[in-house]
Structure formats: C-alpha cells, structure tokens
Coordinates of C-alpha atoms (C1' of nucleotides) in Angstrom, one line a residue:
Chain A
M1 CA 0.0 0.0 0.0
S2 CA 2.4 2.6 -1.2
D3 CA 1.1 6.0 -1.8
M4 CA -1.4 6.0 -4.5
P5 CA 0.1 7.0 -7.8
S6 CA -1.5 9.7 -10.0
C7 CA -5.0 8.7 -10.6
Q8 CA -5.0 9.2 -14.3
F9 CA -6.2 6.5 -16.5
E10 CA -3.7 4.3 -18.0
S11 CA -6.1 4.8 -20.7
R12 CA -5.6 2.6 -23.6
P13 CA -8.9 3.1 -25.3
R14 CA -8.9 0.0 -27.5
R15 CA -12.1 0.8 -29.3
I16 CA -13.3 4.2 -29.9
V17 CA -16.5 3.6 -31.8
I18 CA -16.7 5.9 -34.7
G19 CA -19.8 6.2 -36.8
S20 CA -23.3 5.0 -36.3
G21 CA -23.0 2.6 -39.1
G22 CA -22.9 -0.4 -36.9
V23 CA -19.3 -1.2 -37.8
Q24 CA -18.8 -2.2 -34.2
A25 CA -22.3 -3.4 -33.5
D26 CA -21.0 -6.6 -32.0
F27 CA -18.9 -4.7 -29.5
C28 CA -21.6 -4.8 -26.9
T29 CA -23.5 -7.8 -28.2
N30 CA -20.6 -10.0 -27.6
C31 CA -19.6 -8.5 -24.3
S32 CA -19.0 -11.2 -21.8
V33 CA -20.7 -9.4 -18.9
R34 CA -23.7 -8.1 -20.9
P35 CA -26.0 -10.8 -19.5
T36 CA -25.3 -9.9 -15.9
S37 CA -24.7 -6.1 -16.2
V38 CA -27.0 -3.2 -16.5
C39 CA -26.5 -3.3 -20.3
S40 CA -28.7 -6.4 -20.4
V41 CA -31.9 -4.2 -20.4
I42 CA -31.0 -2.7 -23.8
E43 CA -32.7 -4.5 -26.5
P44 CA -30.5 -6.1 -29.2
S45 CA -32.0 -3.8 -31.7
D46 CA -30.8 -0.8 -29.7
I47 CA -27.5 -2.1 -28.8
S48 CA -25.6 0.1 -31.3
R49 CA -26.7 3.1 -29.2
L50 CA -24.8 1.6 -26.3
A51 CA -21.8 0.7 -28.3
E52 CA -21.5 4.2 -29.7
V53 CA -21.0 5.8 -26.3
A54 CA -18.9 3.1 -24.6
V55 CA -15.2 3.3 -24.6
E56 CA -13.2 0.3 -23.4
T57 CA -10.3 1.0 -21.2
I58 CA -7.6 -1.2 -19.7
V59 CA -6.3 -0.4 -16.2
S60 CA -3.1 -2.2 -15.0
P61 CA -2.8 -3.6 -11.5
G62 CA -2.5 -1.1 -8.8
R63 CA -3.5 1.8 -11.0
G64 CA -6.2 4.1 -9.7
F65 CA -8.8 5.3 -12.2
I66 CA -11.3 7.1 -10.0
E67 CA -10.0 9.7 -7.5
E68 CA -12.0 10.5 -4.5
G69 CA -13.2 14.1 -4.7
A70 CA -12.3 14.6 -8.4
P71 CA -15.0 15.8 -10.8
A72 CA -17.2 13.0 -11.7
T73 CA -17.0 12.9 -15.5
D74 CA -17.7 9.2 -16.3
F75 CA -19.5 6.1 -15.4
F76 CA -17.9 2.7 -15.6
N77 CA -18.9 -0.9 -16.1
V78 CA -16.3 -3.5 -15.1
T79 CA -15.9 -6.1 -17.7
S80 CA -13.0 -8.1 -16.3
G81 CA -10.8 -8.1 -13.3
T82 CA -11.5 -6.8 -9.8
V83 CA -11.6 -3.2 -8.6
K84 CA -11.3 -1.9 -5.0
L85 CA -13.4 1.1 -4.0
F86 CA -12.3 3.1 -1.0
K87 CA -12.4 6.2 1.0
A88 CA -9.5 7.7 2.9
L89 CA -8.8 10.0 5.8
P90 CA -6.2 12.8 5.4
D91 CA -3.6 10.8 7.5
G92 CA -3.8 7.8 5.2
R93 CA -6.2 5.5 7.0
R94 CA -8.2 3.8 4.4
Q95 CA -11.5 2.0 4.3
I96 CA -12.3 -0.2 1.3
T97 CA -16.1 0.1 0.8
G98 CA -16.4 -2.7 -1.6
F99 CA -14.9 -4.8 -4.4
A100 CA -16.3 -4.5 -7.9
A101 CA -16.3 -7.7 -10.0
P102 CA -17.2 -8.0 -13.7
G103 CA -20.7 -6.7 -14.4
H104 CA -20.5 -4.1 -11.6
F105 CA -21.6 -0.6 -12.4
L106 CA -19.5 2.3 -10.9
G107 CA -20.0 5.9 -10.5
L108 CA -23.6 6.3 -9.2
A109 CA -23.6 9.7 -7.5
V110 CA -25.7 12.7 -7.7
S111 CA -22.8 14.9 -6.7
D112 CA -20.5 16.5 -9.2
S113 CA -17.5 14.7 -7.7
Y114 CA -16.7 11.1 -7.0
A115 CA -17.4 10.1 -3.4
F116 CA -14.9 7.3 -3.5
G117 CA -11.7 6.2 -5.2
A118 CA -11.3 3.2 -7.4
E119 CA -8.1 1.2 -8.1
A120 CA -7.5 -1.9 -10.2
I121 CA -6.4 -5.0 -8.1
D122 CA -5.4 -7.1 -11.1
T123 CA -5.6 -6.2 -14.7
V124 CA -9.0 -4.6 -15.2
R125 CA -11.1 -3.8 -18.2
V126 CA -13.9 -1.3 -17.9
C127 CA -16.4 0.2 -20.2
R128 CA -16.5 4.0 -19.8
F129 CA -19.4 6.2 -20.5
S130 CA -19.4 10.0 -20.2
R131 CA -21.9 11.3 -17.8
E132 CA -23.4 13.4 -20.5
K133 CA -24.0 10.6 -22.9
M134 CA -25.2 8.4 -20.1
G135 CA -27.9 11.0 -19.4
E136 CA -29.1 10.7 -23.0
L137 CA -29.3 6.9 -22.7
L138 CA -31.3 7.2 -19.5
D139 CA -33.8 9.5 -21.2
D140 CA -34.2 7.1 -24.1
F141 CA -34.3 3.8 -22.2
P142 CA -36.4 3.9 -19.0
K143 CA -35.6 0.3 -18.4
L144 CA -32.0 1.3 -17.9
E145 CA -33.0 3.6 -15.1
R146 CA -35.0 0.9 -13.4
R147 CA -32.1 -1.5 -13.6
L148 CA -29.8 1.1 -12.1
L149 CA -32.2 1.6 -9.2
E150 CA -32.1 -2.2 -8.7
E151 CA -28.3 -2.1 -8.7
A152 CA -28.2 0.7 -6.2
S153 CA -30.7 -1.0 -4.0
N154 CA -28.6 -4.1 -3.9
E155 CA -25.5 -2.1 -3.1
L156 CA -27.4 -0.4 -0.3
V157 CA -28.2 -3.8 1.2
A158 CA -24.6 -4.8 1.0
A159 CA -23.5 -1.6 2.6
Q160 CA -25.9 -2.1 5.5
N161 CA -24.5 -5.6 6.0
Q162 CA -21.0 -4.1 6.0
M163 CA -22.0 -1.5 8.6
L164 CA -23.2 -4.3 10.8
L165 CA -19.9 -6.1 10.3
L166 CA -17.7 -3.0 10.9
G167 CA -19.7 -1.8 13.9
R168 CA -20.5 -4.9 15.8
K169 CA -18.6 -8.0 14.7
T170 CA -15.4 -9.3 16.1
A171 CA -12.3 -9.9 14.0
R172 CA -13.1 -13.6 13.6
E173 CA -16.6 -12.9 12.7
R174 CA -15.5 -10.4 10.1
V175 CA -13.1 -12.7 8.4
A176 CA -15.6 -15.5 8.4
S177 CA -18.2 -13.3 6.9
F178 CA -15.8 -12.1 4.3
L179 CA -14.8 -15.6 3.2
L180 CA -18.4 -16.7 2.9
D181 CA -19.3 -13.6 0.9
Q182 CA -16.4 -14.2 -1.4
M183 CA -17.6 -17.8 -1.9
Q184 CA -21.0 -16.5 -2.7
A185 CA -19.7 -13.9 -5.1
G186 CA -17.7 -16.5 -6.9
L187 CA -20.7 -18.5 -7.8
L188 CA -22.8 -15.9 -9.6
P189 CA -21.3 -14.5 -12.8
G190 CA -21.4 -17.6 -14.9
Q191 CA -17.8 -18.1 -13.9
P192 CA -16.2 -21.5 -13.8
P193 CA -17.9 -23.1 -10.8
P194 CA -15.5 -22.9 -7.8
S195 CA -15.3 -26.6 -7.2
G196 CA -14.9 -27.7 -3.6
G197 CA -14.4 -24.7 -1.4
R198 CA -11.6 -23.3 -3.4
L199 CA -11.3 -19.6 -3.5
H200 CA -8.8 -17.4 -5.4
L201 CA -8.8 -14.0 -3.7
P202 CA -7.3 -11.4 -6.0
M203 CA -6.7 -8.9 -3.2
T204 CA -3.8 -8.7 -0.7
R205 CA -4.1 -9.1 3.1
G206 CA -3.8 -5.4 3.3
D207 CA -6.9 -5.0 1.1
I208 CA -8.8 -7.5 3.2
A209 CA -7.8 -5.6 6.3
D210 CA -8.9 -2.3 4.9
Y211 CA -12.2 -3.8 3.9
L212 CA -12.8 -5.4 7.2
G213 CA -11.7 -2.5 9.4
L214 CA -8.7 -4.5 10.8
T215 CA -4.9 -4.6 10.4
I216 CA -2.9 -6.8 8.2
E217 CA -1.6 -8.6 11.2
T218 CA -5.0 -9.4 12.6
V219 CA -6.2 -10.7 9.3
S220 CA -3.2 -12.9 9.1
R221 CA -3.5 -14.2 12.6
T222 CA -7.2 -14.9 12.2
L223 CA -6.6 -16.9 9.0
S224 CA -3.9 -18.9 10.8
W225 CA -6.3 -19.5 13.7
M226 CA -9.0 -20.7 11.3
R227 CA -6.5 -23.0 9.7
G228 CA -5.7 -24.4 13.2
Q229 CA -9.4 -24.9 13.8
G230 CA -9.7 -26.9 10.6
M231 CA -12.0 -24.4 9.0
I232 CA -9.8 -23.5 6.1
E233 CA -6.6 -24.3 4.3
V234 CA -4.3 -21.5 3.3
G235 CA -2.5 -22.2 0.0
K236 CA 0.2 -20.3 -1.7
G237 CA -0.4 -17.0 -3.3
Y238 CA -4.0 -16.0 -2.9
A239 CA -5.6 -19.4 -2.6
I240 CA -7.8 -20.3 0.3
T241 CA -9.8 -23.5 0.6
I242 CA -12.9 -23.5 2.8
V243 CA -12.9 -26.9 4.6
S244 CA -15.9 -26.4 6.9
M245 CA -18.4 -24.0 5.6
A246 CA -20.6 -24.8 8.6
K247 CA -18.1 -23.7 11.1
L248 CA -17.5 -20.5 9.3
E249 CA -21.3 -19.9 9.1
V250 CA -21.6 -20.3 12.9
L251 CA -18.8 -17.7 13.3
A252 CA -20.2 -15.3 10.8
A253 CA -23.6 -15.3 12.3
G254 CA -22.1 -14.0 15.5
N255 CA -20.2 -16.2 17.8
G256 CA -16.8 -14.4 18.4
Chain B
M1 CA -33.3 -1.0 24.6
S2 CA -35.7 -3.6 25.9
D3 CA -36.5 -6.4 23.6
M4 CA -38.3 -5.1 20.6
P5 CA -42.0 -5.5 20.9
S6 CA -44.1 -7.1 18.3
C7 CA -43.4 -5.4 15.0
Q8 CA -46.9 -4.8 14.0
F9 CA -48.1 -1.4 13.1
E10 CA -49.8 0.6 15.8
S11 CA -51.6 1.3 12.7
R12 CA -54.1 4.1 13.1
P13 CA -54.7 4.8 9.4
R14 CA -56.2 8.2 9.7
R15 CA -57.0 8.6 6.2
I16 CA -57.8 5.8 3.9
V17 CA -58.5 7.5 0.7
I18 CA -61.6 6.2 -0.9
G19 CA -62.7 7.1 -4.4
S20 CA -60.9 8.9 -7.2
G21 CA -63.2 11.8 -7.0
G22 CA -60.5 14.0 -5.5
V23 CA -62.3 14.2 -2.2
Q24 CA -58.9 14.1 -0.5
A25 CA -57.0 15.8 -3.3
D26 CA -55.3 18.1 -0.9
F27 CA -54.0 15.3 1.2
C28 CA -50.7 15.2 -0.6
T29 CA -50.8 18.7 -1.9
N30 CA -50.6 20.1 1.6
C31 CA -48.2 17.6 2.9
S32 CA -45.4 19.3 4.8
V33 CA -42.6 17.1 3.3
R34 CA -43.8 17.1 -0.3
P35 CA -41.3 19.8 -1.4
T36 CA -38.3 17.8 -0.1
S37 CA -39.5 14.2 -0.6
V38 CA -39.7 12.0 -3.7
C39 CA -43.3 13.0 -4.1
S40 CA -42.2 16.4 -5.3
V41 CA -41.7 15.0 -8.8
I42 CA -45.4 14.3 -9.2
E43 CA -47.1 17.1 -11.0
P44 CA -49.9 18.9 -9.1
S45 CA -52.3 17.7 -11.8
D46 CA -51.4 14.1 -11.0
I47 CA -51.2 14.4 -7.3
S48 CA -54.5 12.7 -6.8
R49 CA -53.0 9.5 -8.1
L50 CA -50.5 9.7 -5.3
A51 CA -53.1 10.5 -2.7
E52 CA -55.1 7.5 -3.7
V53 CA -52.5 5.0 -2.8
A54 CA -51.0 6.7 0.3
V55 CA -52.1 5.7 3.7
E56 CA -51.0 7.8 6.6
T57 CA -50.0 5.9 9.7
I58 CA -48.9 7.0 13.1
V59 CA -46.3 5.1 15.0
S60 CA -45.8 5.7 18.7
P61 CA -42.3 6.1 20.3
G62 CA -40.4 2.9 20.6
R63 CA -42.7 1.0 18.3
G64 CA -41.2 -1.0 15.4
F65 CA -43.0 -0.9 12.1
I66 CA -40.5 -2.7 9.8
E67 CA -39.2 -6.1 11.0
E68 CA -35.9 -7.2 9.5
G69 CA -36.5 -10.3 7.4
A70 CA -40.2 -9.9 7.2
P71 CA -41.9 -9.9 3.8
A72 CA -41.5 -6.5 2.3
T73 CA -45.1 -5.4 1.6
D74 CA -44.9 -1.7 1.8
F75 CA -42.8 1.4 1.1
F76 CA -42.8 4.3 3.5
N77 CA -42.3 8.0 3.4
V78 CA -41.6 9.7 6.8
T79 CA -43.6 12.8 7.2
S80 CA -42.8 13.7 10.8
G81 CA -40.6 12.4 13.7
T82 CA -37.5 10.4 13.4
V83 CA -37.0 6.7 12.6
K84 CA -34.0 4.5 13.4
L85 CA -33.1 1.8 10.9
F86 CA -31.0 -1.1 12.1
K87 CA -29.7 -4.6 11.7
A88 CA -29.1 -7.1 14.5
L89 CA -27.2 -10.2 15.2
P90 CA -28.8 -13.2 16.8
D91 CA -27.3 -12.5 20.2
G92 CA -28.7 -9.0 20.2
R93 CA -25.9 -6.8 19.1
R94 CA -27.4 -4.1 17.1
Q95 CA -26.1 -1.7 14.4
I96 CA -28.2 1.3 13.6
T97 CA -27.6 1.9 9.9
G98 CA -29.2 5.3 9.7
F99 CA -31.8 7.7 11.1
A100 CA -34.7 8.7 8.8
A101 CA -36.0 12.2 9.2
P102 CA -39.1 13.7 7.5
G103 CA -38.9 13.4 3.8
H104 CA -36.9 10.2 3.9
F105 CA -38.1 7.3 1.7
L106 CA -37.9 3.8 3.2
G107 CA -38.1 0.3 1.9
L108 CA -35.9 0.4 -1.2
A109 CA -35.0 -3.2 -1.7
V110 CA -35.1 -5.7 -4.6
S111 CA -35.6 -8.6 -2.2
D112 CA -38.9 -9.8 -1.1
S113 CA -38.1 -9.2 2.5
Y114 CA -36.9 -6.2 4.4
A115 CA -33.1 -6.0 4.9
F116 CA -33.4 -3.9 8.0
G117 CA -35.8 -3.1 10.8
A118 CA -37.3 0.3 11.5
E119 CA -38.5 1.7 14.8
A120 CA -40.0 5.1 15.8
I121 CA -37.8 7.2 18.1
D122 CA -40.4 9.8 18.9
T123 CA -43.9 9.9 17.6
V124 CA -43.6 9.3 13.9
R125 CA -46.0 9.7 11.0
V126 CA -45.4 7.8 7.8
C127 CA -47.1 7.6 4.4
R128 CA -47.4 4.0 3.5
F129 CA -47.6 2.7 -0.1
S130 CA -48.2 -1.0 -1.0
R131 CA -45.4 -2.4 -3.1
E132 CA -47.9 -3.3 -5.8
K133 CA -49.4 0.2 -6.1
M134 CA -45.9 1.7 -6.0
G135 CA -45.0 -0.4 -9.0
E136 CA -47.9 1.1 -10.9
L137 CA -46.8 4.6 -10.0
L138 CA -43.3 3.9 -11.2
D139 CA -44.7 2.7 -14.5
D140 CA -46.7 5.9 -15.0
F141 CA -44.3 8.4 -13.6
P142 CA -40.7 7.9 -14.9
K143 CA -39.6 11.0 -13.0
L144 CA -40.4 9.2 -9.8
E145 CA -38.0 6.4 -10.7
R146 CA -35.2 8.9 -11.4
R147 CA -35.9 10.6 -8.1
L148 CA -35.7 7.3 -6.3
L149 CA -32.4 6.6 -8.0
E150 CA -31.2 9.9 -6.8
E151 CA -32.3 9.1 -3.3
A152 CA -30.6 5.7 -3.4
S153 CA -27.4 7.3 -4.6
N154 CA -27.4 9.7 -1.8
E155 CA -27.9 7.0 0.7
L156 CA -25.1 5.0 -0.8
V157 CA -22.8 8.0 -0.3
A158 CA -23.9 8.3 3.3
A159 CA -23.4 4.5 3.8
Q160 CA -19.8 4.8 2.4
N161 CA -19.1 7.6 4.8
Q162 CA -20.4 5.5 7.7
M163 CA -18.3 2.6 6.7
L164 CA -15.2 4.8 6.8
L165 CA -16.4 6.0 10.2
L166 CA -17.0 2.5 11.6
G167 CA -13.9 0.9 10.1
R168 CA -11.3 3.5 10.7
K169 CA -12.2 6.3 13.0
T170 CA -11.6 6.5 16.8
A171 CA -14.4 7.0 19.3
R172 CA -13.7 10.8 19.5
E173 CA -13.7 11.1 15.7
R174 CA -16.9 9.2 15.5
V175 CA -18.8 11.3 18.0
A176 CA -17.5 14.5 16.4
S177 CA -18.6 13.4 12.9
F178 CA -22.0 12.5 14.3
L179 CA -22.5 15.8 15.9
L180 CA -21.5 17.7 12.7
D181 CA -23.8 15.4 10.6
Q182 CA -26.7 16.1 12.9
M183 CA -26.0 19.8 12.6
Q184 CA -26.0 19.5 8.9
A185 CA -29.1 17.5 8.8
G186 CA -30.9 20.0 11.0
L187 CA -30.4 22.7 8.4
L188 CA -32.0 21.2 5.4
P189 CA -35.6 20.5 5.6
G190 CA -37.0 24.0 5.8
Q191 CA -37.0 23.5 9.6
P192 CA -36.7 26.5 11.9
P193 CA -33.0 27.4 11.6
P194 CA -31.1 25.9 14.4
S195 CA -29.8 29.1 15.8
G196 CA -26.4 29.1 17.4
G197 CA -25.1 25.5 17.6
R198 CA -28.1 24.2 19.4
L199 CA -29.0 20.6 18.6
H200 CA -32.0 18.7 19.9
L201 CA -31.1 15.0 19.4
P202 CA -34.2 12.8 19.5
M203 CA -32.3 9.6 20.1
T204 CA -30.9 8.2 23.3
R205 CA -27.2 7.6 24.1
G206 CA -27.9 4.0 23.4
D207 CA -29.1 4.8 19.9
I208 CA -26.0 7.0 19.3
A209 CA -23.8 4.1 20.5
D210 CA -25.5 1.6 18.2
Y211 CA -25.1 4.0 15.3
L212 CA -21.4 4.7 15.9
G213 CA -20.4 1.2 16.8
L214 CA -19.6 2.1 20.4
T215 CA -21.0 1.5 23.8
I216 CA -23.2 3.8 25.8
E217 CA -20.4 4.5 28.3
T218 CA -17.9 5.5 25.6
V219 CA -20.4 7.9 24.0
S220 CA -21.1 9.4 27.4
R221 CA -17.5 9.7 28.3
T222 CA -16.6 11.2 24.9
L223 CA -19.3 13.8 25.3
S224 CA -18.0 14.7 28.7
W225 CA -14.5 14.9 27.4
M226 CA -15.7 17.3 24.6
R227 CA -17.4 19.4 27.2
G228 CA -14.2 19.5 29.1
Q229 CA -12.4 20.7 26.0
G230 CA -14.9 23.4 25.5
M231 CA -16.2 22.0 22.3
I232 CA -19.8 21.5 23.3
E233 CA -22.2 22.1 26.1
V234 CA -24.4 19.2 27.3
G235 CA -27.8 20.4 28.4
K236 CA -30.7 18.6 30.0
G237 CA -32.6 16.0 28.1
Y238 CA -31.4 15.7 24.6
A239 CA -30.0 19.1 24.1
I240 CA -26.4 19.6 23.0
T241 CA -24.9 22.9 22.0
I242 CA -21.9 23.0 19.7
V243 CA -19.5 25.7 21.0
S244 CA -16.6 25.2 18.7
M245 CA -17.5 23.8 15.3
A246 CA -13.9 24.3 14.2
K247 CA -12.5 22.0 16.9
L248 CA -15.1 19.3 16.1
E249 CA -14.2 19.5 12.4
V250 CA -10.5 19.0 13.2
L251 CA -11.5 15.9 15.2
A252 CA -14.0 14.5 12.6
A253 CA -11.5 14.9 9.8
G254 CA -9.2 12.5 11.6
N255 CA -7.2 13.5 14.6
G256 CA -8.1 11.0 17.3
Chain C
dC1 C1' 19.8 -15.8 -7.5
dG2 C1' 19.0 -11.3 -5.3
dG3 C1' 15.8 -7.4 -4.0
dG4 C1' 11.5 -6.0 -2.8
dT5 C1' 7.0 -6.9 -1.4
dT6 C1' 3.8 -9.6 1.2
dC7 C1' 2.9 -12.6 4.8
dT8 C1' 3.4 -14.7 9.4
dT9 C1' 4.4 -14.8 14.1
dG10 C1' 5.8 -12.9 18.7
dA11 C1' 5.9 -9.1 22.4
dT12 C1' 3.9 -5.3 24.1
dT13 C1' 0.6 -1.4 24.4
dC14 C1' -3.6 0.9 24.4
dC15 C1' -8.2 2.1 23.4
dC16 C1' -12.5 0.8 24.3
dA17 C1' -15.7 -2.8 26.3
dT18 C1' -17.1 -4.6 30.4
dC19 C1' -18.4 -4.6 35.1
dA20 C1' -20.1 -1.8 38.8
dA21 C1' -22.1 2.0 41.4
dC22 C1' -24.5 6.1 41.6
dA23 C1' -27.0 10.2 40.0
dG24 C1' -30.4 12.5 37.4
dT25 C1' -34.9 12.4 35.2
dA26 C1' -39.5 11.1 34.2
dG27 C1' -43.7 8.9 35.0
dT28 C1' -47.1 7.0 38.4
dG29 C1' -50.1 6.8 41.9
dG30 C1' -51.0 7.3 46.8
Chain D
dC1 C1' -46.7 17.1 47.0
dC2 C1' -43.9 13.5 47.6
dA3 C1' -42.5 8.7 47.7
dC4 C1' -41.7 5.0 44.6
dT5 C1' -40.1 2.9 40.5
dA6 C1' -37.9 2.4 36.2
dC7 C1' -35.2 4.2 32.9
dT8 C1' -31.3 6.9 31.2
dG9 C1' -27.0 8.9 31.8
dT10 C1' -22.5 9.7 34.2
dT11 C1' -18.3 8.2 36.2
dG12 C1' -14.8 4.9 38.1
dA13 C1' -12.1 0.5 38.1
dT14 C1' -10.7 -3.3 35.5
dG15 C1' -9.9 -6.4 31.6
dG16 C1' -9.5 -7.9 26.9
dG17 C1' -9.2 -7.8 22.0
dA18 C1' -7.1 -5.8 18.5
dA19 C1' -3.4 -2.3 17.2
dT20 C1' 1.3 -1.4 17.3
dC21 C1' 6.1 -2.4 17.2
dA22 C1' 9.4 -5.7 15.7
dA23 C1' 11.7 -9.5 13.3
dG24 C1' 11.8 -13.3 10.2
dA25 C1' 10.0 -16.2 6.6
dA26 C1' 7.8 -16.9 2.3
dC27 C1' 6.9 -15.5 -2.1
dC28 C1' 7.3 -13.1 -6.6
dC29 C1' 9.6 -11.3 -10.5
dG30 C1' 13.2 -9.7 -13.1

DNA sequence: CGGGTTCTTGATTCCCATCAACAGTAGTGG
DNA sequence: CCACTACTGTTGATGGGAATCAAGAACCCG
C-alpha cells in the first residue's frame, strides 16, 4: 500500500467507436458481462446506441482510475478483473467500501465529484461512459433507469451488512463473513464453478484488512487461527480453501 | 433498549382515501414534506394518483414498524418524527444503519423481505404505499424512478461515509462526525433554523452508540471529554450545543 | 539468484468494552 | 406534593481484543 500514484487512466482506449454505421455493432453484443450487467436491459436492436458511447479502457494492476473528490465525469462498467473502492482520511487511514467484480456498475452519485476512489487490483477492463452521454441513454431507455435503481438497492443492502460487520462484529466474525461472501460472489457471474471450497482471492491481506476495518496482522493471525481450527486451508499465493463452511457460518452469524 | 415488541403497526390509518373523486386531493398537496420528498416530482395535476395509494400511519415512540427479514409489503415516506433503521445479530448486538428524518423514503429493496428493521424514536407519521401500487406509480411516472435513483445514490454515499467511520475512526472522531452530521441534517428540511449551535437530538445515548459502533459508556465519556475541551455544552434532556464547530471539524477529519 | 514486497508470528501497548455503582430524570399513583 | 419505581445517563475500576512495534519467513519477478 504505497502512496497511490497519480489517478489518471492508464487509458488505452482500445475501441473508440466511430460512426453509427454499426461497424462495431457486435462490440456490446458479444460482451462477456452483458447478460449480468445493466446493459442487459437494452434490446439487441438498440445495442448500437450503447456501443456508440462506450469506450473500453484497460487499467493495469495497482492503478487508480477514480480519484475521490475529483470531478465525476464518467461512469464505468467493469468487464473483467477486480476493482477496489475506497475512501481515505487525510492521514492515510483507508476504508475499502467494496470490491467491484465484472458486471459491476460504478459511479452512481448525484454529486459532481466522486465520493470514493477506485483502483485496479489485477488487470481490469472497464467500459467507460461519459456522464453526459449516459444521461441521454437514461432519457431514451427507461428500463436502464430501473435497472440502475435495482443495482443501487442491492449495493445499499450490501452496505448495510458491511456496517453491521464493521460496527458490531469481532475480528473472527468479520473474516468468516468475508470468506463466505467471497464464496457466494464467486458463484454468480457464470464463472467456472468454484469446485470444492476453493477460493482465489485477488486482493492482498492489506486490502482485506482495509475492507474489514482490521490490520494486516489481525487478518493474518485470524486466518492462521482458522487453519488451526480446521475451518480453512491457506494455500500459496492468494488461494484459500474452505474446509468447513458450517463452522464459518456459525462464526459469521455472530459467535466471536 | 428492551426487547423489541411485536413489530406490528400501531396502525391508526387516519386517512384511507376512498374514491378517485378528488375528495382528498389536498392530502398530498398540503403535505409538509412534499417539497423535499420523492413526491415532489409528481405534477400537481397528477397528485390525486398519489393520494389514492397513500395511507397515513402513526407510530408511537419505541414501536417498530418494519421487521428485519419480514416480507416486504410496503414502502414508507416519513412525514414527521425520526425513525431508526437497524440490523441485528442473533445475540442482540445491534447496528443502527441510519436515522430517517421527515422526507426520507424507506423500503428500497429488490428482495422480497426487508433487509433492516425500523422503529420510531419519537412519535412518527409515515405515508405507506403498498409495493404493488408503488409499482404502478413507477410505470406511470418515470420521473419518480429517477428521483428514487437519486435518493438511493445519496444513501449510498452516506453509507460509504459511515463505513469509513465505523472501520477507521476513533471514538472521538466518530462522535465529532456524528454531531456535525446532525448539525448539517438539521439545516436542510426547511425547519426552523437551528440558531447558534443548538441541537436537539431525539435519540438516546444507546441509539447513538449503536449508530457509531460504540458503547453507551464510551459515548457518554466522549461527550463529557468534549465538554471539558470546550467543544460542546451538554444540556438537560437531549440538548447539545456546539460551541466550537472548528474543533469538532478537526476531530472529525481524523485527529483522534 | 538477489531485492523487494507480502505474509506470518511474537511481544507489548492501548483504546475501548465490560463490570459496577450512583446520580439524574420522568412517569405513576397514593 | 412526595415517595416509589424504572429508565437513562455519568463516572470509576478493571480487563480484553485488536493495534502497534518488531523480526523473520515466504513469495514473486526480473
């Protein structure tokens, strides 16, 4: 967790769609996250409208692409990789408010400036929409608005769960909840089914700590303790295997 | 904080609107929170549509009217009083996720069941809409949907701030942030301007503790310490006067 | 194989929770 | 009006869980 580098895009726009001729009409049609993202509500016949305003951008690991407090110019849709979203205090303390996986929509905010920062964990691809053009889309496709409301509601529920975790759970309960959430998240997006209880967490211990309101050391100790209890196995790199989901669930539900 | 009583409404529907004849057309028109609530986006000419589906309900202090996990049948709009929203763990630990003041819309959730509980702090009046009828309104008034998205976005920002508070701030920083937020909230809703730094907090120390992820004792001690520092004055009942906003702001920004 | 980052483990500290006692405050009924 | 009770808030003493400080170990990548 070195100081965050400049928060510019490492913007390699791979595909700036040009005319309306439908040259790139398959850009969105063939997008891997379309079925699960907000874009799914746009009819195939209108998909070119979407492709016209979307710009694909690649962000390399560790690079920030949204700076907290900066003017909110764009919306984003994650198409691959994992993003961490965070807020920070002046002295450097950092709280990760969430991880955004493929399909996740970023940038919902009424304000003119971003309320949080965003940084790529691994190599991330995002679809970028200018705020202005997004507004036009919303005017033309009411379904899109409803879908965004749905998205926001789900995030709100997640945020409330996280508040309960941060305010009232012990370190063990937090880590257990986190592992179970990650397990759950791994199931959804049509990914290769995570056979057994095998998890591949893209984020570091530091990220987990900043997400759970703990320190790196406490996260590490807690994982070691869980290993000792036969709840999990800690592999090399970022691999963790859940051995006893039941034990973790007891912990996560609130038994220190 | 005794055990929560049965979460039924103490439902005294004062006004069940009957026909479409506009008998009660002024019900919503004259509503005191209409200018600041989601209802403001409905044109005066369509206001009867709103009045038809709204049922006013009074909830007495300490009474719960949304039970976490119960089937989500209704939406609510707070018209007077203050509501606490919370989530709980099986063993009773409780996290208040927010306080809802007049104008606040409650019940946003995609799920079929409420993700949080709600309880009246003082005497509360709410407008109740059935989920079903709300859906019809959304279909007919796209503006309403956009307004709800706005509302949800704002709540999301507040939730992220609260996560930072709960995960990374010290007790003193939390209480300072809370007092400043309450000050801010008191300014908005066309209320009588809170002259000087005088606050009238409707919630108990226990509620504040459950909101800030602290204990009653720590909240009390911290307020006493702030009094000793000349930051605030603690009056009888629920009155607190902010003497030095500047000192509180330094604290809230992150200097333990 | 180095050099740097990340992770683990141990020793110690400290902030806040817990336990406990008491003081206000409010509501009730004699 | 004044006990009487119940609740809420304040303050003190003590303890514990996680942070901090510190040192290696493991891992990654060129």
